[in-house]
PDB file of C-alpha atoms in Angstrom:
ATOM      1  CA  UNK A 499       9.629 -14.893 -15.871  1.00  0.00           C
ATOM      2  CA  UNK A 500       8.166 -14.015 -19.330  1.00  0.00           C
ATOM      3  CA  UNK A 501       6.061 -11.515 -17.997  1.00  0.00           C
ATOM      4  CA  UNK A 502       8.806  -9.826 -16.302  1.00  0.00           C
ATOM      5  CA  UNK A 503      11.494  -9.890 -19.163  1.00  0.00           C
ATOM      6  CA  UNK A 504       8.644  -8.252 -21.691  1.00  0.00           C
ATOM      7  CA  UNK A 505       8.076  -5.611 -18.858  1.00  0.00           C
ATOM      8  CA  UNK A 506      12.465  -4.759 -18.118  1.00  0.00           C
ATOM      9  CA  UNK A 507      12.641  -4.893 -22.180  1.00  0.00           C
ATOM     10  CA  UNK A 508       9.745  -2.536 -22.270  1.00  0.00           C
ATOM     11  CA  UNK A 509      11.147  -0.055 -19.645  1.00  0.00           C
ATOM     12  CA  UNK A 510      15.040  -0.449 -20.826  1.00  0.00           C
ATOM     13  CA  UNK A 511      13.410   1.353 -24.164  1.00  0.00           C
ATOM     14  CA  UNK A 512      12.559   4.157 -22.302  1.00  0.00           C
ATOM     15  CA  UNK A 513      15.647   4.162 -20.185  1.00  0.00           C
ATOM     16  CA  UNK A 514      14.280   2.496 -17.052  1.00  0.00           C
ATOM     17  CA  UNK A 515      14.869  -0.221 -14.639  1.00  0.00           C
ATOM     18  CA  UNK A 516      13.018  -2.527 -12.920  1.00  0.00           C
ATOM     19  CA  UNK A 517      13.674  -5.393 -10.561  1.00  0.00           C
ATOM     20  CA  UNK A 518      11.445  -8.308  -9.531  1.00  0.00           C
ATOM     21  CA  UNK A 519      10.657  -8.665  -5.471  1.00  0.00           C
ATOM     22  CA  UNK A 520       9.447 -12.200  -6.115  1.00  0.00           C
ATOM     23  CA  UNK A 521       6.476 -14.205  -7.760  1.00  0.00           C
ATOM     24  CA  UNK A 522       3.474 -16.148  -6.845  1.00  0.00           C
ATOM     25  CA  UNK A 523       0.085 -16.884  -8.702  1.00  0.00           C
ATOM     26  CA  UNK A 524      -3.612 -15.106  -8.465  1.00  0.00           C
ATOM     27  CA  UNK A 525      -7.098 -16.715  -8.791  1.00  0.00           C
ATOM     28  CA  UNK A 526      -9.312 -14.721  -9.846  1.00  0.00           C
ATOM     29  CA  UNK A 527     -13.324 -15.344  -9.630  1.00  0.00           C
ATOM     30  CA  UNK A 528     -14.711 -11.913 -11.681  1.00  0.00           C
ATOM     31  CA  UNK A 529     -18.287 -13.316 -11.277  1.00  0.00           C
ATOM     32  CA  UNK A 530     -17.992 -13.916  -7.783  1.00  0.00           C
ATOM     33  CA  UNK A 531     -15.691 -10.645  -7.111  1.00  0.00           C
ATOM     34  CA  UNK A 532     -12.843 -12.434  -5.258  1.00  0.00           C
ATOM     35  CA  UNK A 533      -9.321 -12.852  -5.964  1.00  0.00           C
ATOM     36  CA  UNK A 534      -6.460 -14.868  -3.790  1.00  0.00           C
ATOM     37  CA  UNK A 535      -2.840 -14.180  -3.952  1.00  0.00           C
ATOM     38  CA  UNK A 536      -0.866 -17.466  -3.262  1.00  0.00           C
ATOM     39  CA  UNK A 537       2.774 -19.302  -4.099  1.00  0.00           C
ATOM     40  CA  UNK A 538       5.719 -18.229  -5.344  1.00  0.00           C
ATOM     41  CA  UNK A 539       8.052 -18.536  -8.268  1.00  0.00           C
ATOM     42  CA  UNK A 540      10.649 -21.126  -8.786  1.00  0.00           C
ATOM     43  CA  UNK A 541      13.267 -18.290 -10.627  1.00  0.00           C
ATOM     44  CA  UNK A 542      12.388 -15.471  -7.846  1.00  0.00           C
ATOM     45  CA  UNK A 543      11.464 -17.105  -5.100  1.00  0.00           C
ATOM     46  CA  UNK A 544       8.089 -15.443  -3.173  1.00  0.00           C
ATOM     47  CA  UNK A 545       6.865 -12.233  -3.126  1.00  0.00           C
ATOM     48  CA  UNK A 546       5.671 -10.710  -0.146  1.00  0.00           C
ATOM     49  CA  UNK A 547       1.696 -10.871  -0.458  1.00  0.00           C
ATOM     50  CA  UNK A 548       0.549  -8.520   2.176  1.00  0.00           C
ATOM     51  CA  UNK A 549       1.984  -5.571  -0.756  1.00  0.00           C
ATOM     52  CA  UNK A 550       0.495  -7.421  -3.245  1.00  0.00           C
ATOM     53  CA  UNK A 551      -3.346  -8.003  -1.738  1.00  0.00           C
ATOM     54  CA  UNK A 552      -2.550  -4.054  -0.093  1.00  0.00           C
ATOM     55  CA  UNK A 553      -2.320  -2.875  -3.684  1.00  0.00           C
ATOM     56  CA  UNK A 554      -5.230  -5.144  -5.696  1.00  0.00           C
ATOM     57  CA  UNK A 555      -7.428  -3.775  -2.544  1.00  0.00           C
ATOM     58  CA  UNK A 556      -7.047  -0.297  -4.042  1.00  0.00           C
ATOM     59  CA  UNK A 557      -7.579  -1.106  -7.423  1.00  0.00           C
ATOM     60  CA  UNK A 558     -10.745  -3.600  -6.971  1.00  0.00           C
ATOM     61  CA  UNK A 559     -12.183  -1.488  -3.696  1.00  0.00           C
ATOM     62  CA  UNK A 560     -15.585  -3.946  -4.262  1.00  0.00           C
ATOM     63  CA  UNK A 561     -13.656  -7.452  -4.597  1.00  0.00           C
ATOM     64  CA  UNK A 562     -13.001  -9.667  -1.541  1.00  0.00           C
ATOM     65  CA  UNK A 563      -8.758 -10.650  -1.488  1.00  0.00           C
ATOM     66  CA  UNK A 564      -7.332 -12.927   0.350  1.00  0.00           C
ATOM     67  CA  UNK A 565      -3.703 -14.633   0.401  1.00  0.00           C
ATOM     68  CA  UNK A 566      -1.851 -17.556   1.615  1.00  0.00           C
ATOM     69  CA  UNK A 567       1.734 -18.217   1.177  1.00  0.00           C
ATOM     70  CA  UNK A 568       1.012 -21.792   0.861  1.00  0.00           C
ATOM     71  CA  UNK A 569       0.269 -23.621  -2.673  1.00  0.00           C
ATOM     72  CA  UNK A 570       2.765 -23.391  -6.095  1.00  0.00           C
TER      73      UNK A 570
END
């Protein structure tokens, strides 16, 4: 939730909106180049983490991602 009120009180100063599809958590291994999407947020519930995994693929083209919806 903190991360996401800095981010609307960023945008609202350049006249923008934003709204939050949902949370979860990442682990992230840089040494062994693998990160997993999992869980959700208690305030907005789960995000969907097919999008989420879809878009760290194109960002980290050389990291293995995986995701579960299981786990907080």
């Amino acid at each position: 939730a903190d991360l996401f009120e800095r981010t609307a009180e960023e945008l609202a100063r350049h006249g923008l909106s934003c709204e939050c599809l949902g949370g979860g958590r990442l682990s992230h291994r840089p040494q062994e180049r693998k990160i997993h999407v999992y869980g959700y947020s208690v305030g907005f519930g789960r995000a969907d983490h097919a999008v989420t995994t879809e878009k760290l693929k194109a960002e980290y083209p050389d990291y293995e991602i995986t995701w579960a919806d299981e786990g907080y």
